Every structure is written in structure tokens, then in C-alpha cells.
Coordinates of N, CA and C in Angstrom, one line a residue:
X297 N 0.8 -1.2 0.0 CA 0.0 0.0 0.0 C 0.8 1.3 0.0
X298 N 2.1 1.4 0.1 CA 3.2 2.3 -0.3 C 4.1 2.1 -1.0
X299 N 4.6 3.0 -1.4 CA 5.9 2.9 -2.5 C 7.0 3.9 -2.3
X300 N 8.2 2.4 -2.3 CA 9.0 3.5 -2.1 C 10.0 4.6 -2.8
X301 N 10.1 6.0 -2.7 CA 10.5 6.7 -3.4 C 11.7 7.2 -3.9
X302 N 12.8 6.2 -3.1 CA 14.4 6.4 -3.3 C 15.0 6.5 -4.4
X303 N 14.2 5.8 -5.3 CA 14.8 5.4 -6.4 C 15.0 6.9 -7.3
X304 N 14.0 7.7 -7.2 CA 14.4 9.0 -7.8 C 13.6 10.2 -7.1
X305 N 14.0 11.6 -7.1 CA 13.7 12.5 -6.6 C 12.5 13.1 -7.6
X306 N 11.5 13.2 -6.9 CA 9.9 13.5 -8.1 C 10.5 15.1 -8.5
X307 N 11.3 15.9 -8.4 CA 11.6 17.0 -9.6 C 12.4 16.5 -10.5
X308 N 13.6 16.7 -9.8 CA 15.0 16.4 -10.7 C 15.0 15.2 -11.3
X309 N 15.1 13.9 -10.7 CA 15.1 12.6 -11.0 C 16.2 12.0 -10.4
X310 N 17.2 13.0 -9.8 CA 18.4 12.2 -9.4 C 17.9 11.3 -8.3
X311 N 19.0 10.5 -8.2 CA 18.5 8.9 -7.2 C 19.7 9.4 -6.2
X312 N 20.2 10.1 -5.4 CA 20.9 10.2 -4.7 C 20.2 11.2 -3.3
X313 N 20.4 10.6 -2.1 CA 19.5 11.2 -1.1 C 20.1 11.1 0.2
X314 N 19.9 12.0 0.8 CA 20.7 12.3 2.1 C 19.1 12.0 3.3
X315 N 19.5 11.1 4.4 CA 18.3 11.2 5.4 C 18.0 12.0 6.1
X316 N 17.0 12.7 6.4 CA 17.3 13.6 7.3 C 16.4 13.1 8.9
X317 N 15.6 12.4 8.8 CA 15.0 11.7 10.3 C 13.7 10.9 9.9
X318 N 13.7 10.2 10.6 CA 12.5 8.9 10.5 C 11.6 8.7 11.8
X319 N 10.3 8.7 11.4 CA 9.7 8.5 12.6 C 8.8 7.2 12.9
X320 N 9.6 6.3 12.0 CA 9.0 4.9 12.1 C 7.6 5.3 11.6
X321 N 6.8 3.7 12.1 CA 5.5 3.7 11.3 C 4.5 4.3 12.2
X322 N 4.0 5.0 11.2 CA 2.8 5.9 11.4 C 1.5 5.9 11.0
X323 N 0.2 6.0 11.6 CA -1.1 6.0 11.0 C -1.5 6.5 9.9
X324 N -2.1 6.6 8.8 CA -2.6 7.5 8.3 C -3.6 9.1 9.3
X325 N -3.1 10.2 9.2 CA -3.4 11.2 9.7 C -5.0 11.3 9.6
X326 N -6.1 11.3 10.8 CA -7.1 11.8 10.6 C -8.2 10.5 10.5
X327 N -7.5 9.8 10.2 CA -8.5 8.1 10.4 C -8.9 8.0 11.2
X328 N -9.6 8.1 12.0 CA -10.3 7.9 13.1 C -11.0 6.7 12.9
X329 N -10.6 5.5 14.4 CA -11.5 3.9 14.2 C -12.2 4.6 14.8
X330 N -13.8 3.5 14.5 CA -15.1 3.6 15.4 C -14.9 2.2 16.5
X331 N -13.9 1.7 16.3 CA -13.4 0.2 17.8 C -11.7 0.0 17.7
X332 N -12.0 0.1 18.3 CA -10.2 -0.2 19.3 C -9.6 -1.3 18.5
X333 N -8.6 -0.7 17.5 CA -8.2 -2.1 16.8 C -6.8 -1.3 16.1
X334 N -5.8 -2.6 15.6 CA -4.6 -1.5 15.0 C -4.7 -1.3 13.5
X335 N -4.6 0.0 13.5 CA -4.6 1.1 12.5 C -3.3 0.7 11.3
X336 N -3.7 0.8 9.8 CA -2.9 0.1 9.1 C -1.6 1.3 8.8
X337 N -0.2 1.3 9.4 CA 0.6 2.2 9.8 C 1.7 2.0 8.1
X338 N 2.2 3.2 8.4 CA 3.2 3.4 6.6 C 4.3 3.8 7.0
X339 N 5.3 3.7 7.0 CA 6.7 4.4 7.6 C 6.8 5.7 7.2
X340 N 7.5 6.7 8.0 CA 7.0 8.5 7.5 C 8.6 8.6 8.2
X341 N 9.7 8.7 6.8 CA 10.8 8.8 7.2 C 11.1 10.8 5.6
X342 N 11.5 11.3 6.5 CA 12.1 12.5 5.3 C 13.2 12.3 5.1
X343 N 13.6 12.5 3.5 CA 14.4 12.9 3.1 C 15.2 14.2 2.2
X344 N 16.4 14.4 1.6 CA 16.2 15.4 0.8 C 17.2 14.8 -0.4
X345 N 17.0 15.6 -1.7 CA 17.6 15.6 -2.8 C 18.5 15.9 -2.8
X346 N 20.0 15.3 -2.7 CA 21.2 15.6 -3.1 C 21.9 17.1 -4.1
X347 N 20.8 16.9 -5.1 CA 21.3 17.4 -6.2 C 20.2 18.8 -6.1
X348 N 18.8 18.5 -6.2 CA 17.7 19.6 -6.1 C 17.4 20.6 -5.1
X349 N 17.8 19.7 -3.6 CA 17.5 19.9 -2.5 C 16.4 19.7 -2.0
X350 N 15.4 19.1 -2.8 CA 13.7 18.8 -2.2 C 13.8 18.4 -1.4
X351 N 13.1 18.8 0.0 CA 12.8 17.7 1.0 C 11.5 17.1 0.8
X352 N 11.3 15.6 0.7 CA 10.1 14.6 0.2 C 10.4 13.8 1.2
X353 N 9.1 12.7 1.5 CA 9.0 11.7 1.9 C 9.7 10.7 1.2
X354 N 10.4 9.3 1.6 CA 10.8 8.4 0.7 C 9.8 7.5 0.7
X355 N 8.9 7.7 1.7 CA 7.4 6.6 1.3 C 6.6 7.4 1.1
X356 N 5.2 6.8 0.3 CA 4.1 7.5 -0.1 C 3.0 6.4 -0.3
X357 N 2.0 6.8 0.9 CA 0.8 5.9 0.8 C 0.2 5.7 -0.5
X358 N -1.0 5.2 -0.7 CA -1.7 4.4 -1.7 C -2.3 5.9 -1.8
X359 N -2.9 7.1 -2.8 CA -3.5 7.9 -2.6 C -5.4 7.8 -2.6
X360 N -5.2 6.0 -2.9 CA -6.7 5.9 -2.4 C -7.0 5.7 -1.1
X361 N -6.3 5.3 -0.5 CA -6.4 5.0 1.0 C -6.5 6.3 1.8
X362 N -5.5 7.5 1.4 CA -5.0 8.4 1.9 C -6.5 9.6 1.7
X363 N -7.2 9.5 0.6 CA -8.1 10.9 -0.2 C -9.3 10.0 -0.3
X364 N -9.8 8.9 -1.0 CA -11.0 9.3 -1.0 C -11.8 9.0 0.2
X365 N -11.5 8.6 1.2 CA -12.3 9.4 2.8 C -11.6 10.0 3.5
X366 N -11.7 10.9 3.6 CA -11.0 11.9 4.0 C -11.4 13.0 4.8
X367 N -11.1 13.5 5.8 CA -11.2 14.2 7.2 C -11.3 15.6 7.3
X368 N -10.5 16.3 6.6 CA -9.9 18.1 6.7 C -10.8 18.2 6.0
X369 N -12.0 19.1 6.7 CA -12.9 20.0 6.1 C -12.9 21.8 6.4
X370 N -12.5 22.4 5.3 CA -12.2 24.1 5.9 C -12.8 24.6 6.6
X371 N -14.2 24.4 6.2 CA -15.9 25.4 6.7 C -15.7 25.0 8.5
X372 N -15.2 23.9 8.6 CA -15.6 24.0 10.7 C -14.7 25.1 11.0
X373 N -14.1 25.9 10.3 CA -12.8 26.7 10.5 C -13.0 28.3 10.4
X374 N -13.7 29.4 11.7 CA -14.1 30.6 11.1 C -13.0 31.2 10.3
X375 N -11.3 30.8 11.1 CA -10.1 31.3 10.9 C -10.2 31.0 9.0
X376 N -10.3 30.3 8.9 CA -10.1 29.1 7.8 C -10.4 29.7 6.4
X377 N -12.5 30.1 6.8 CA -12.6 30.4 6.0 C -12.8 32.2 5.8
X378 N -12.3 32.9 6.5 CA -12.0 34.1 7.0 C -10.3 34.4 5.9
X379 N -9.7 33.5 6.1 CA -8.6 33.5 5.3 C -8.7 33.3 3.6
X380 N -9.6 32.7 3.4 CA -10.2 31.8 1.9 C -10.8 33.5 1.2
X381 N -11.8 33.9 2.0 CA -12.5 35.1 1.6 C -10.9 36.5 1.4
X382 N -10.3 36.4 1.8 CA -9.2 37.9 2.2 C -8.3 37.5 0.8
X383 N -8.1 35.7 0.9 CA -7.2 35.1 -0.1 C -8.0 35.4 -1.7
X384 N -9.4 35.1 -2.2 CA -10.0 35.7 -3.1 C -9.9 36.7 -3.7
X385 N -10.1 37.8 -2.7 CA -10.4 39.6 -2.7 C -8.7 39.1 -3.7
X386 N -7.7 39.3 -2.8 CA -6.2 39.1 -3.7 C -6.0 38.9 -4.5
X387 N -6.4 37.6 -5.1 CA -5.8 36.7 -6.3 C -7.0 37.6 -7.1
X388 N -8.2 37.7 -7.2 CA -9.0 38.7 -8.0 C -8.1 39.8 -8.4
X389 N -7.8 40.3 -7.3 CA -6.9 41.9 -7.6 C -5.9 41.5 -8.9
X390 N -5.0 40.7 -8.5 CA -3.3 39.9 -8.8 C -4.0 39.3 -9.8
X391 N -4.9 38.8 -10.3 CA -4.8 38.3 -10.9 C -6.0 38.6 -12.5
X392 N -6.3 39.8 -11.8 CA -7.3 40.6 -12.8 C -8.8 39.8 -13.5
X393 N -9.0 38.9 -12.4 CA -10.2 38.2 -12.7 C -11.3 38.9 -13.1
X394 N -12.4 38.6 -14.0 CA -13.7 39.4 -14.2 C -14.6 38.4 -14.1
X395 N -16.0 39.1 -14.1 CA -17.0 38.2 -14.0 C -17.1 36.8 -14.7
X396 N -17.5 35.9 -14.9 CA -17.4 34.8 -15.9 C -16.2 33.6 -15.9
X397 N -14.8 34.5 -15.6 CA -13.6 33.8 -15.3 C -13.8 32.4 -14.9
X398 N -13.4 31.2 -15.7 CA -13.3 30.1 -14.7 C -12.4 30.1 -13.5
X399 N -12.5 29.8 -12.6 CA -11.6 29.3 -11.7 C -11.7 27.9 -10.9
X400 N -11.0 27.0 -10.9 CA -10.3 26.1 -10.2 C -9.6 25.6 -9.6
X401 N -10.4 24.6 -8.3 CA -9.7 24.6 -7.3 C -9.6 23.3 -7.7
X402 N -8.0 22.4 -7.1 CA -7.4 21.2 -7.1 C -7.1 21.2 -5.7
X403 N -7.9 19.9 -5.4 CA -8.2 19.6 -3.0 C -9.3 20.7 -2.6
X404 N -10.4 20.8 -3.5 CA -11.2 21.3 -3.0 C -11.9 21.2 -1.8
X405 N -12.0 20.0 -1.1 CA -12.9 19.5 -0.4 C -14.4 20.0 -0.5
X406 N -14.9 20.8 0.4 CA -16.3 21.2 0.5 C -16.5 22.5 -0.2
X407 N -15.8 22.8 -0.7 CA -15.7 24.2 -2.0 C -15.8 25.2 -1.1
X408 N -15.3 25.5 0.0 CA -15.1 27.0 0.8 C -14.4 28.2 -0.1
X409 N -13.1 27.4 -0.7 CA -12.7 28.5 -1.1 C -13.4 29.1 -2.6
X410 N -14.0 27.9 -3.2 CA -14.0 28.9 -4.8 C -15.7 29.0 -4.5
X411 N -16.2 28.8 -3.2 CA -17.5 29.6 -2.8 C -17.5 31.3 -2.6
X412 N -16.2 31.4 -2.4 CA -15.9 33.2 -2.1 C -15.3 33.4 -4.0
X413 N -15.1 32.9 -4.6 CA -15.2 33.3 -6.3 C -16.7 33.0 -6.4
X414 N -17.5 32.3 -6.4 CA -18.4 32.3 -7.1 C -19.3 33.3 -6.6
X415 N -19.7 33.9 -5.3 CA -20.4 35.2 -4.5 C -19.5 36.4 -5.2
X416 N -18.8 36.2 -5.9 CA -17.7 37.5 -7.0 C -18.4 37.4 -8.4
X417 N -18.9 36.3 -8.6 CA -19.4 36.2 -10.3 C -18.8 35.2 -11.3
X418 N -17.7 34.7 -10.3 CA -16.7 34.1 -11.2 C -17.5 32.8 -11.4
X419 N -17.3 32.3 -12.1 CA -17.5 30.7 -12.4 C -16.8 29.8 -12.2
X420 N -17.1 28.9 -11.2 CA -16.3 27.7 -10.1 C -16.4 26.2 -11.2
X421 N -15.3 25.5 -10.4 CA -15.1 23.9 -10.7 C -14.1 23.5 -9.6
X422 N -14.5 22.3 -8.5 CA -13.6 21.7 -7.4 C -13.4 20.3 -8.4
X423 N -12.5 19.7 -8.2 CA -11.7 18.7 -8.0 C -11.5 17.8 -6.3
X424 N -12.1 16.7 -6.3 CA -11.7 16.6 -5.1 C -12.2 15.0 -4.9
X425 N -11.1 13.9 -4.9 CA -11.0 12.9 -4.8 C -11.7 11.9 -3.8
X426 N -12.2 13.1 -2.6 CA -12.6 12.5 -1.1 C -14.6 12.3 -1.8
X427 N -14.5 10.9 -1.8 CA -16.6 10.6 -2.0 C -17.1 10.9 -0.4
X428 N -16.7 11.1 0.6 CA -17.6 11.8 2.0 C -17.6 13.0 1.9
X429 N -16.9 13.6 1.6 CA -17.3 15.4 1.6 C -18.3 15.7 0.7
X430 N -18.9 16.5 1.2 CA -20.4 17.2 0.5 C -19.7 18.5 0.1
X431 N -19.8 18.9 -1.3 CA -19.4 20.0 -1.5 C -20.2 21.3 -1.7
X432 N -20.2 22.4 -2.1 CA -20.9 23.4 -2.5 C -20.9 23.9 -3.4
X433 N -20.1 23.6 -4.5 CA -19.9 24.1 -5.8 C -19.8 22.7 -6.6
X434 N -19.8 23.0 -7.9 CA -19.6 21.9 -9.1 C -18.3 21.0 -8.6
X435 N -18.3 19.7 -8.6 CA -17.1 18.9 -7.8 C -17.2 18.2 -8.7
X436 N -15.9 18.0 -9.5 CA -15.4 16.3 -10.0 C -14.5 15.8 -9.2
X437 N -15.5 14.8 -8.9 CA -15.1 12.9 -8.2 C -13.7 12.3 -8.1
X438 N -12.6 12.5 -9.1 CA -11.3 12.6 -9.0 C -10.2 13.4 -8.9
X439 N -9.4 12.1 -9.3 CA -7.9 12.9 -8.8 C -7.3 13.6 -9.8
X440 N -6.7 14.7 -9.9 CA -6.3 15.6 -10.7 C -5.0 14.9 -12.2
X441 N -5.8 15.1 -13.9 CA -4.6 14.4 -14.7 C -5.2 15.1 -15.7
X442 N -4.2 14.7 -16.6 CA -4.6 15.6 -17.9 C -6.0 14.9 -18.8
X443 N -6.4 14.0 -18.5 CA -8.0 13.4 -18.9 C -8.9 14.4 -18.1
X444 N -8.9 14.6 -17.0 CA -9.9 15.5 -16.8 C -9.3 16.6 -16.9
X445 N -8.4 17.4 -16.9 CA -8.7 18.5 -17.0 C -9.1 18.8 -18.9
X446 N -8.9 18.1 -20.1 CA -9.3 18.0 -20.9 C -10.8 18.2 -20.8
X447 N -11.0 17.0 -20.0 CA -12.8 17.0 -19.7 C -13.3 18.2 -19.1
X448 N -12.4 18.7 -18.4 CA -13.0 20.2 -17.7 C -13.1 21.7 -19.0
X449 N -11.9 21.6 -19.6 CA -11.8 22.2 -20.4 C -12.9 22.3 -21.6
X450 N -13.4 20.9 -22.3 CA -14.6 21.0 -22.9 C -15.5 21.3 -22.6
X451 N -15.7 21.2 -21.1 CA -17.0 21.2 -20.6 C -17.1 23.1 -20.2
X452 N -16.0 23.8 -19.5 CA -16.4 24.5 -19.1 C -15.3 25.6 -19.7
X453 N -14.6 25.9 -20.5 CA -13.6 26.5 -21.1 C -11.9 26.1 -20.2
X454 N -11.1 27.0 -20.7 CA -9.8 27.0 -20.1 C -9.9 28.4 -18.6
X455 N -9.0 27.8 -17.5 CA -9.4 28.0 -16.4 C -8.0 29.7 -16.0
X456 N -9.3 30.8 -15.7 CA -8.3 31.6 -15.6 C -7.3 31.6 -14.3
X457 N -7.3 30.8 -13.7 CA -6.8 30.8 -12.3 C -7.3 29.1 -12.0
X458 N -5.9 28.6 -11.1 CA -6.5 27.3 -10.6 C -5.5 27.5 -9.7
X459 N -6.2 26.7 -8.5 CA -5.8 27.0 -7.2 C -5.2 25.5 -6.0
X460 N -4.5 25.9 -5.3 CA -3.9 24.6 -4.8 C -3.9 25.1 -3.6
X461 N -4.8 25.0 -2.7 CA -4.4 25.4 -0.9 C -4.2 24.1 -0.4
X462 N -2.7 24.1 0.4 CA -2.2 23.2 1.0 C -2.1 21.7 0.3
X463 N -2.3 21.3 -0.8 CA -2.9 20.4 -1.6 C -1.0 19.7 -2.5
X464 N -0.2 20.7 -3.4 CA 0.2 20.3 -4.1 C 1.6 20.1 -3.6
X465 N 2.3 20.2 -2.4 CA 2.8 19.4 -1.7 C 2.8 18.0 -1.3
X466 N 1.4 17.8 -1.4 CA 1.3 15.9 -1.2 C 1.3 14.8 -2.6
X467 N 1.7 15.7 -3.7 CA 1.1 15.5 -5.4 C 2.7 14.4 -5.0
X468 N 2.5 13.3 -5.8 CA 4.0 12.4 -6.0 C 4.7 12.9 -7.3
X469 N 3.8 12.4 -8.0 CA 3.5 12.8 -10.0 C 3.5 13.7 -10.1
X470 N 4.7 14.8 -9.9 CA 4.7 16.7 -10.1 C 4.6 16.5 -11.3
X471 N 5.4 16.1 -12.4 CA 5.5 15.9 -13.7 C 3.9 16.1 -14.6
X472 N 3.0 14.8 -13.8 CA 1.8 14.7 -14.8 C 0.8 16.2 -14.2
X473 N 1.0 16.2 -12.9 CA 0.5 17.5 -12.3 C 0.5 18.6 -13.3
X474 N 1.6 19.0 -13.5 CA 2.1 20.1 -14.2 C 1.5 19.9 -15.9
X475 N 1.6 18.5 -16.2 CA 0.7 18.3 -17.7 C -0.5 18.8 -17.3
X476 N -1.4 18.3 -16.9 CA -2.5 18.7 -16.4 C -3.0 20.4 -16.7
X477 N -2.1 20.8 -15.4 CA -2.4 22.6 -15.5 C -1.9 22.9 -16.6
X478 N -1.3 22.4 -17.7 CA -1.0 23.2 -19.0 C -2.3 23.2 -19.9
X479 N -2.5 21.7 -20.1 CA -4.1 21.5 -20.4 C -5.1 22.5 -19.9
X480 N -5.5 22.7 -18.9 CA -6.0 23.5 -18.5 C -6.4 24.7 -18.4
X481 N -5.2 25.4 -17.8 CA -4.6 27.0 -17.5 C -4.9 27.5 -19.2
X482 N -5.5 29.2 -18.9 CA -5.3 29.7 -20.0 C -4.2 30.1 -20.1
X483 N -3.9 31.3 -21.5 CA -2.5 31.1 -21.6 C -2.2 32.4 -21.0
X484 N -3.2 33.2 -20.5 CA -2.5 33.8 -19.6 C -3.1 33.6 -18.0
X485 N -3.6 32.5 -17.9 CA -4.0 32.0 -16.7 C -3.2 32.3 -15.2
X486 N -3.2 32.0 -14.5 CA -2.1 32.0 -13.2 C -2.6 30.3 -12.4
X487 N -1.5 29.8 -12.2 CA -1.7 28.8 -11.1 C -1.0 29.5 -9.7
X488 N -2.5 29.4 -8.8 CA -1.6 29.2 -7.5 C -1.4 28.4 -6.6
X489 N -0.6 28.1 -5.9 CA 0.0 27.1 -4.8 C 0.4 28.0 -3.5
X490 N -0.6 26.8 -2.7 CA 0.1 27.8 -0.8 C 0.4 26.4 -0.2
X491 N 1.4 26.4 0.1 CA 1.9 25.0 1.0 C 3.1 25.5 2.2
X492 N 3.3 25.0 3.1 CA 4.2 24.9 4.4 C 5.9 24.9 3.4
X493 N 6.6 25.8 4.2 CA 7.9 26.2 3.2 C 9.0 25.4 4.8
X494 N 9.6 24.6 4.3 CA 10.5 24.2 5.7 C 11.5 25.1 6.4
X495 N 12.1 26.3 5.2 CA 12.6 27.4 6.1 C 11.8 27.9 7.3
X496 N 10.4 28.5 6.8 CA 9.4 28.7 7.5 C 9.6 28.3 9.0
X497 N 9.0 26.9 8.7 CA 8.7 25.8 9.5 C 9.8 25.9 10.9
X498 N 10.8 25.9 9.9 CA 12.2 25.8 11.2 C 12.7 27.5 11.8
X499 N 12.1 28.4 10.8 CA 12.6 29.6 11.3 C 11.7 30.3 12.3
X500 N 9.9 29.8 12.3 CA 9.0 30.4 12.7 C 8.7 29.5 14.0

């Protein structure tokens, strides 16, 4: 149910890796049992790229095990979605969105964020692999590749903005990812990505 990732670094490709700490086997995050029983555990050891510098996991669960039931919903969150609405106003500004604009979110969950585009005028589409989340906007059922976003594309034009909160960090396949958003993205579209920066992390 995991695979391991030594063999090459998902930017660069180089196969050479330095360890940086292991924290043996671990639960999947947020699983919650309904009876006292052991939890099916994945080893969660970091590493980093020799050559790139990426720090990645060298294991990576099954991403059906990991997403389609799935836990982290924004909306219980005033902070959450207080941040989602201030984050909109922005990327609108920055990004010169007008009424009609597709926009796209990739890890939508319950559509918090592209609910504050669509009360703007814009026109929404979530992506979001989890079948227990109830969403609020237009949701396709999978995981993000260049078949659907083709499919998105016919169906709803090319996407002036697509969006990644906390999401494209956990992607293995940056490569087909990045096919994907080309398919996609207009051509003067913007992708954005917000994820945990480990400078950050260790400086803050």
C-alpha cells in the first residue's frame, strides 16, 4: 500500500538522497476507528535531494487509502474560511479576474474556497478525490490528470486561475500534475500554490 520513493527525486530525477530523520510507522493522519483495533501504519521517514535539494518523503501511501475518505474539512474553521474570503479579494486583484472567469480549485474539499469566487461572479469547478465530503460548488469525483482536465476544459472553457491550498505538496506525479495545469490554464491564466515552506517551518 506504499511505495518507495528512493529510487528518484519527483523534480530532478536524481536517485541520490541524504536522510534527514525517521519517525518509524505511522497511522494515516485523521482516520479515526469507530473500535479499538490496530490502525494500518506506513513508515514517515524525510528525506532530501542531493542534487535539487527537495525535502520529500521516501514513502508515499496508496492515494486511495489516503483521499477518497478523507477528514480536513475548511468550513468548521471561522479562521479558515476568514482566510479563503481575504485570499480571493487578492488573487481577483493579482490576478485581474472578471466576472465569468473560470476558476479552479485542485483539493477542494467542500468548496469553501471557490464559494468566495463564485459570490464575485466568477465561475467555479472543485476537483476533489474525497466521496464523503459534501461540496458546495460543481465537484469532480477525481484525482487531478490531464484526462480531466481536458474534460474540464470542454465542458467549461480554459481555467483563468487554478488554485492549490495546502494540496500540491502531497502530489508524487509533479510531472503529470504540471501536464495537467497546462491542459488547462489559459494562456495567460495563473496557477496558484500555498503550501508549508520548511525554512518557515524551522525559522517560525
Amino acid at each position: 500500500d506504499w511505495k518507495v520513493l528512493t529510487n528518484k527525486c519527483r523534480v530532478c530525477g536524481n536517485k541520490r538522497f541524504k536522510k534527514i530523520f525517521s519517525l518509524g510507522e505511522q497511522p494515516l493522519a485523521n482516520n479515526l476507528l469507530k473500535k479499538p483495533k490496530r490502525s494500518p501504519s506506513f513508515p514517515l521517514v524525510l528525506i532530501q535531494c542531493e542534487h535539487c535539494r527537495l525535502i520529500q518523503l521516501s514513502f508515499v501511501a496508496s492515494k486511495i487509502k489516503l483521499y477518497r475518505n478523507y477528514f480536513y474539512i475548511p468550513s468548521v474553521s471561522k479562521t479558515h474560511l476568514l482566510h479563503f474570503e481575504k485570499l480571493a479579494e487578492s488573487l481577483i486583484l493579482d490576478c485581474n479576474l472578471r466576472k465569468n472567469d473560470l476558476v479552479v480549485d485542485v483539493g477542494a474539499s467542500d468548496g469553501s474556497l471557490l464559494k468566495c469566487f463564485e459570490k464575485r461572479g466568477m465561475k467555479v469547478v472543485g476537483i476533489e478525490p474525497a466521496l464523503n465530503i459534501k461540496s458546495q460548488v460543481k465537484t469532480y469525483r477525481e484525482f487531478f490528470s490531464p484526462a480531466l482536465s481536458a474534460r474540464i476544459k470542454a465542458n467549461h472553457g480554459r481555467a483563468k486561475l487554478i488554485t492549490a491550498t495546502n494540496s500540491f505538496a502531497h502530489i508524487n506525479n509533479l510531472h503529470k500534475y504540471l501536464e495537467a495545469l497546462d491542459v488547462l490554464l489559459d494562456k495567460d491564466g495563473v496557477f496558484f500554490a500555498q503550501f508549508p515552506d520548511v525554512r518557515n517551518l524551522l525559522k517560525e
